[in-house]
GROMACS .gro file of C-alpha atoms in nm:
model
  247
    1UNK     CA    1  -0.029  -6.309   3.558
    2UNK     CA    2  -0.003  -6.228   3.187
    3UNK     CA    3   0.234  -5.955   3.082
    4UNK     CA    4   0.047  -5.643   2.972
    5UNK     CA    5   0.273  -5.564   2.678
    6UNK     CA    6   0.567  -5.703   2.484
    7UNK     CA    7   0.895  -5.525   2.424
    8UNK     CA    8   1.037  -5.559   2.073
    9UNK     CA    9   1.393  -5.449   1.994
   10UNK     CA   10   1.440  -5.340   1.631
   11UNK     CA   11   1.813  -5.349   1.556
   12UNK     CA   12   1.910  -5.149   1.247
   13UNK     CA   13   2.194  -5.326   1.066
   14UNK     CA   14   2.118  -5.256   0.700
   15UNK     CA   15   2.386  -4.993   0.640
   16UNK     CA   16   2.680  -5.039   0.406
   17UNK     CA   17   2.870  -4.730   0.526
   18UNK     CA   18   3.165  -4.617   0.317
   19UNK     CA   19   3.367  -4.433   0.579
   20UNK     CA   20   3.524  -4.742   0.734
   21UNK     CA   21   3.716  -4.834   0.414
   22UNK     CA   22   3.679  -5.197   0.522
   23UNK     CA   23   3.721  -5.367   0.185
   24UNK     CA   24   3.348  -5.382   0.116
   25UNK     CA   25   3.232  -5.555   0.435
   26UNK     CA   26   2.977  -5.343   0.624
   27UNK     CA   27   3.112  -5.218   0.956
   28UNK     CA   28   2.856  -5.410   1.162
   29UNK     CA   29   3.018  -5.736   1.044
   30UNK     CA   30   3.378  -5.637   1.122
   31UNK     CA   31   3.528  -5.850   1.396
   32UNK     CA   32   3.679  -5.734   1.723
   33UNK     CA   33   3.842  -5.988   1.953
   34UNK     CA   34   3.705  -6.255   1.722
   35UNK     CA   35   3.341  -6.143   1.732
   36UNK     CA   36   3.144  -5.925   1.484
   37UNK     CA   37   3.032  -5.583   1.612
   38UNK     CA   38   2.666  -5.667   1.543
   39UNK     CA   39   2.691  -5.970   1.770
   40UNK     CA   40   2.808  -5.755   2.064
   41UNK     CA   41   2.504  -5.535   2.005
   42UNK     CA   42   2.258  -5.822   1.975
   43UNK     CA   43   2.394  -5.980   2.292
   44UNK     CA   44   2.312  -5.666   2.489
   45UNK     CA   45   1.946  -5.695   2.396
   46UNK     CA   46   1.934  -6.073   2.415
   47UNK     CA   47   2.077  -6.062   2.768
   48UNK     CA   48   1.839  -5.787   2.885
   49UNK     CA   49   1.543  -5.953   3.058
   50UNK     CA   50   1.319  -5.654   2.977
   51UNK     CA   51   1.345  -5.730   2.604
   52UNK     CA   52   1.109  -6.000   2.479
   53UNK     CA   53   1.180  -6.025   2.106
   54UNK     CA   54   1.441  -5.898   1.862
   55UNK     CA   55   1.390  -5.801   1.498
   56UNK     CA   56   1.706  -5.747   1.294
   57UNK     CA   57   1.686  -5.520   0.989
   58UNK     CA   58   1.961  -5.624   0.749
   59UNK     CA   59   2.082  -5.545   0.397
   60UNK     CA   60   1.950  -5.807   0.156
   61UNK     CA   61   2.303  -5.911   0.053
   62UNK     CA   62   2.395  -6.002   0.411
   63UNK     CA   63   2.087  -6.180   0.544
   64UNK     CA   64   2.252  -6.521   0.518
   65UNK     CA   65   2.563  -6.396   0.698
   66UNK     CA   66   2.345  -6.246   0.971
   67UNK     CA   67   2.165  -6.578   1.014
   68UNK     CA   68   2.499  -6.755   1.034
   69UNK     CA   69   2.624  -6.530   1.312
   70UNK     CA   70   2.299  -6.550   1.507
   71UNK     CA   71   2.322  -6.930   1.501
   72UNK     CA   72   2.696  -6.943   1.567
   73UNK     CA   73   2.681  -6.714   1.870
   74UNK     CA   74   2.349  -6.855   1.991
   75UNK     CA   75   2.169  -6.521   2.004
   76UNK     CA   76   1.833  -6.568   2.174
   77UNK     CA   77   1.498  -6.393   2.121
   78UNK     CA   78   1.538  -6.340   1.746
   79UNK     CA   79   1.185  -6.304   1.611
   80UNK     CA   80   1.276  -6.224   1.252
   81UNK     CA   81   1.535  -6.086   1.014
   82UNK     CA   82   1.390  -5.846   0.760
   83UNK     CA   83   1.543  -5.658   0.469
   84UNK     CA   84   1.622  -5.290   0.511
   85UNK     CA   85   1.473  -5.003   0.313
   86UNK     CA   86   1.635  -4.756   0.077
   87UNK     CA   87   1.727  -4.532   0.372
   88UNK     CA   88   1.714  -4.530   0.751
   89UNK     CA   89   1.348  -4.432   0.763
   90UNK     CA   90   1.261  -4.711   0.522
   91UNK     CA   91   1.449  -4.959   0.738
   92UNK     CA   92   1.264  -4.842   1.049
   93UNK     CA   93   0.931  -4.881   0.868
   94UNK     CA   94   1.026  -5.233   0.757
   95UNK     CA   95   1.112  -5.320   1.117
   96UNK     CA   96   0.778  -5.180   1.235
   97UNK     CA   97   0.592  -5.379   0.969
   98UNK     CA   98   0.773  -5.695   1.077
   99UNK     CA   99   0.679  -5.633   1.440
  100UNK     CA  100   0.313  -5.599   1.339
  101UNK     CA  101   0.334  -5.913   1.127
  102UNK     CA  102   0.480  -6.092   1.430
  103UNK     CA  103   0.173  -6.005   1.635
  104UNK     CA  104   0.277  -5.680   1.803
  105UNK     CA  105  -0.011  -5.459   1.920
  106UNK     CA  106  -0.041  -5.082   1.945
  107UNK     CA  107   0.038  -5.095   2.318
  108UNK     CA  108   0.357  -5.296   2.272
  109UNK     CA  109   0.693  -5.122   2.299
  110UNK     CA  110   0.948  -5.097   2.017
  111UNK     CA  111   1.310  -5.017   2.102
  112UNK     CA  112   1.497  -4.893   1.794
  113UNK     CA  113   1.874  -4.921   1.817
  114UNK     CA  114   2.176  -4.886   1.588
  115UNK     CA  115   2.349  -5.216   1.520
  116UNK     CA  116   2.684  -5.037   1.540
  117UNK     CA  117   2.632  -4.910   1.896
  118UNK     CA  118   2.752  -5.219   2.087
  119UNK     CA  119   2.833  -5.040   2.413
  120UNK     CA  120   2.474  -4.953   2.508
  121UNK     CA  121   2.409  -5.015   2.876
  122UNK     CA  122   2.132  -5.237   3.010
  123UNK     CA  123   2.015  -4.956   3.237
  124UNK     CA  124   1.971  -4.735   2.930
  125UNK     CA  125   1.758  -5.000   2.760
  126UNK     CA  126   1.545  -5.052   3.070
  127UNK     CA  127   1.496  -4.680   3.127
  128UNK     CA  128   1.390  -4.633   2.765
  129UNK     CA  129   1.125  -4.899   2.810
  130UNK     CA  130   1.005  -4.751   3.138
  131UNK     CA  131   0.972  -4.400   2.995
  132UNK     CA  132   0.803  -4.519   2.674
  133UNK     CA  133   0.552  -4.724   2.871
  134UNK     CA  134   0.467  -4.420   3.082
  135UNK     CA  135   0.474  -4.142   2.822
  136UNK     CA  136   0.472  -4.316   2.484
  137UNK     CA  137   0.795  -4.164   2.351
  138UNK     CA  138   1.158  -4.186   2.469
  139UNK     CA  139   1.494  -4.104   2.316
  140UNK     CA  140   1.845  -4.151   2.450
  141UNK     CA  141   2.071  -3.847   2.470
  142UNK     CA  142   2.423  -3.788   2.593
  143UNK     CA  143   2.506  -3.463   2.776
  144UNK     CA  144   2.780  -3.278   2.587
  145UNK     CA  145   3.098  -3.185   2.768
  146UNK     CA  146   3.152  -2.847   2.600
  147UNK     CA  147   2.938  -2.550   2.502
  148UNK     CA  148   2.786  -2.570   2.154
  149UNK     CA  149   2.765  -2.305   1.881
  150UNK     CA  150   2.472  -2.320   1.636
  151UNK     CA  151   2.518  -2.097   1.333
  152UNK     CA  152   2.462  -2.093   0.956
  153UNK     CA  153   2.739  -1.839   0.905
  154UNK     CA  154   3.096  -1.781   1.024
  155UNK     CA  155   2.970  -1.520   1.268
  156UNK     CA  156   2.774  -1.573   1.589
  157UNK     CA  157   2.596  -1.374   1.856
  158UNK     CA  158   2.537  -1.466   2.218
  159UNK     CA  159   2.206  -1.635   2.127
  160UNK     CA  160   2.392  -1.878   1.901
  161UNK     CA  161   2.580  -2.028   2.196
  162UNK     CA  162   2.408  -2.308   2.388
  163UNK     CA  163   2.506  -2.382   2.746
  164UNK     CA  164   2.644  -2.732   2.775
  165UNK     CA  165   2.406  -2.799   3.067
  166UNK     CA  166   2.118  -2.759   2.821
  167UNK     CA  167   2.274  -2.940   2.524
  168UNK     CA  168   2.274  -3.310   2.433
  169UNK     CA  169   2.382  -3.530   2.146
  170UNK     CA  170   2.122  -3.776   2.015
  171UNK     CA  171   2.220  -4.141   2.046
  172UNK     CA  172   2.009  -4.458   2.069
  173UNK     CA  173   1.797  -4.648   2.150
  174UNK     CA  174   1.479  -4.457   2.079
  175UNK     CA  175   1.168  -4.622   2.217
  176UNK     CA  176   0.795  -4.587   2.154
  177UNK     CA  177   0.454  -4.743   2.194
  178UNK     CA  178   0.406  -4.906   1.857
  179UNK     CA  179   0.068  -4.750   1.779
  180UNK     CA  180   0.193  -4.398   1.849
  181UNK     CA  181   0.502  -4.452   1.635
  182UNK     CA  182   0.294  -4.584   1.347
  183UNK     CA  183   0.064  -4.283   1.368
  184UNK     CA  184   0.364  -4.050   1.339
  185UNK     CA  185   0.501  -4.232   1.035
  186UNK     CA  186   0.159  -4.241   0.873
  187UNK     CA  187   0.136  -3.864   0.891
  188UNK     CA  188   0.258  -3.674   0.588
  189UNK     CA  189   0.576  -3.528   0.737
  190UNK     CA  190   0.693  -3.389   0.403
  191UNK     CA  191   1.042  -3.264   0.328
  192UNK     CA  192   1.220  -3.036   0.570
  193UNK     CA  193   1.539  -2.876   0.443
  194UNK     CA  194   1.603  -2.717   0.781
  195UNK     CA  195   1.587  -3.038   0.985
  196UNK     CA  196   1.610  -3.362   0.782
  197UNK     CA  197   1.406  -3.647   0.931
  198UNK     CA  198   1.695  -3.876   1.020
  199UNK     CA  199   1.537  -4.097   1.285
  200UNK     CA  200   1.210  -4.201   1.448
  201UNK     CA  201   1.220  -3.945   1.728
  202UNK     CA  202   1.248  -3.662   1.476
  203UNK     CA  203   0.949  -3.798   1.283
  204UNK     CA  204   0.746  -3.803   1.604
  205UNK     CA  205   0.859  -3.451   1.696
  206UNK     CA  206   0.767  -3.328   1.346
  207UNK     CA  207   0.422  -3.479   1.405
  208UNK     CA  208   0.389  -3.253   1.711
  209UNK     CA  209   0.472  -3.507   1.982
  210UNK     CA  210   0.686  -3.436   2.286
  211UNK     CA  211   0.973  -3.681   2.328
  212UNK     CA  212   1.093  -3.763   2.678
  213UNK     CA  213   1.470  -3.776   2.724
  214UNK     CA  214   1.669  -4.062   2.871
  215UNK     CA  215   2.012  -3.935   2.975
  216UNK     CA  216   2.307  -4.170   2.947
  217UNK     CA  217   2.662  -4.110   3.064
  218UNK     CA  218   2.845  -4.418   2.935
  219UNK     CA  219   3.038  -4.443   2.608
  220UNK     CA  220   2.753  -4.551   2.379
  221UNK     CA  221   2.971  -4.498   2.074
  222UNK     CA  222   2.845  -4.533   1.717
  223UNK     CA  223   3.106  -4.701   1.499
  224UNK     CA  224   3.138  -4.480   1.192
  225UNK     CA  225   3.509  -4.427   1.118
  226UNK     CA  226   3.829  -4.635   1.153
  227UNK     CA  227   3.912  -4.428   1.460
  228UNK     CA  228   3.584  -4.537   1.622
  229UNK     CA  229   3.675  -4.899   1.549
  230UNK     CA  230   4.002  -4.878   1.740
  231UNK     CA  231   3.840  -4.687   2.024
  232UNK     CA  232   3.581  -4.963   2.056
  233UNK     CA  233   3.859  -5.222   2.058
  234UNK     CA  234   4.023  -5.044   2.351
  235UNK     CA  235   3.692  -5.025   2.540
  236UNK     CA  236   3.621  -5.396   2.489
  237UNK     CA  237   3.972  -5.489   2.600
  238UNK     CA  238   3.926  -5.278   2.913
  239UNK     CA  239   3.596  -5.453   2.991
  240UNK     CA  240   3.758  -5.793   2.937
  241UNK     CA  241   4.045  -5.703   3.171
  242UNK     CA  242   3.795  -5.596   3.437
  243UNK     CA  243   3.628  -5.935   3.418
  244UNK     CA  244   3.960  -6.124   3.426
  245UNK     CA  245   4.086  -5.937   3.730
  246UNK     CA  246   3.751  -5.907   3.904
  247UNK     CA  247   3.750  -5.527   3.898
   0.00000   0.00000   0.00000
């Protein structure tokens, strides 16, 4: 029986973040235990049976390096490598355009993930796909461990304090039916000084759509600072030790 829809992973790896102070090499290409961070991320999606094809969005200066790593580490399911946009939203749009050019239909699923989040769990990917297939929109969130204060000033009232049970941090992946996502991006979302449109879920929410949450509880860390890099190293070493000792 033919599969009703295809699941495309769009991996965003076009950033050249400055906070890592890594001598000019973008953080997604830094190596841990002999392997670039982006490869750990790609392997998660390549190994997930629910993912059919992978599109990598890369900075133009590093497309050849990306191709080299994909070949060297034998990453499967790569449909295309496309060049990123001037910002995150532009990179997402380029990934969407590449999916359409590759034959994706409005009913197909696109899973948008940060290339520097290599610890994403397979269950999180699968649940994103399940929710997006059912409702059209899904975003991964992580429950916070402490209460959160939201305030524009140095003073707060009781209404500025959010209970931690009701508060989440936004992570990734974010997952959508392609046609619905394209409709949201095609709308004139305009500028919003109060809430900048930093990712696809926020664009969809600005367009009036309700986004279903996928809760995750693992350490789906985004590598942004040198401290994150060393934390990731410790996590990978722990996982390797578990495999060695059969834990």
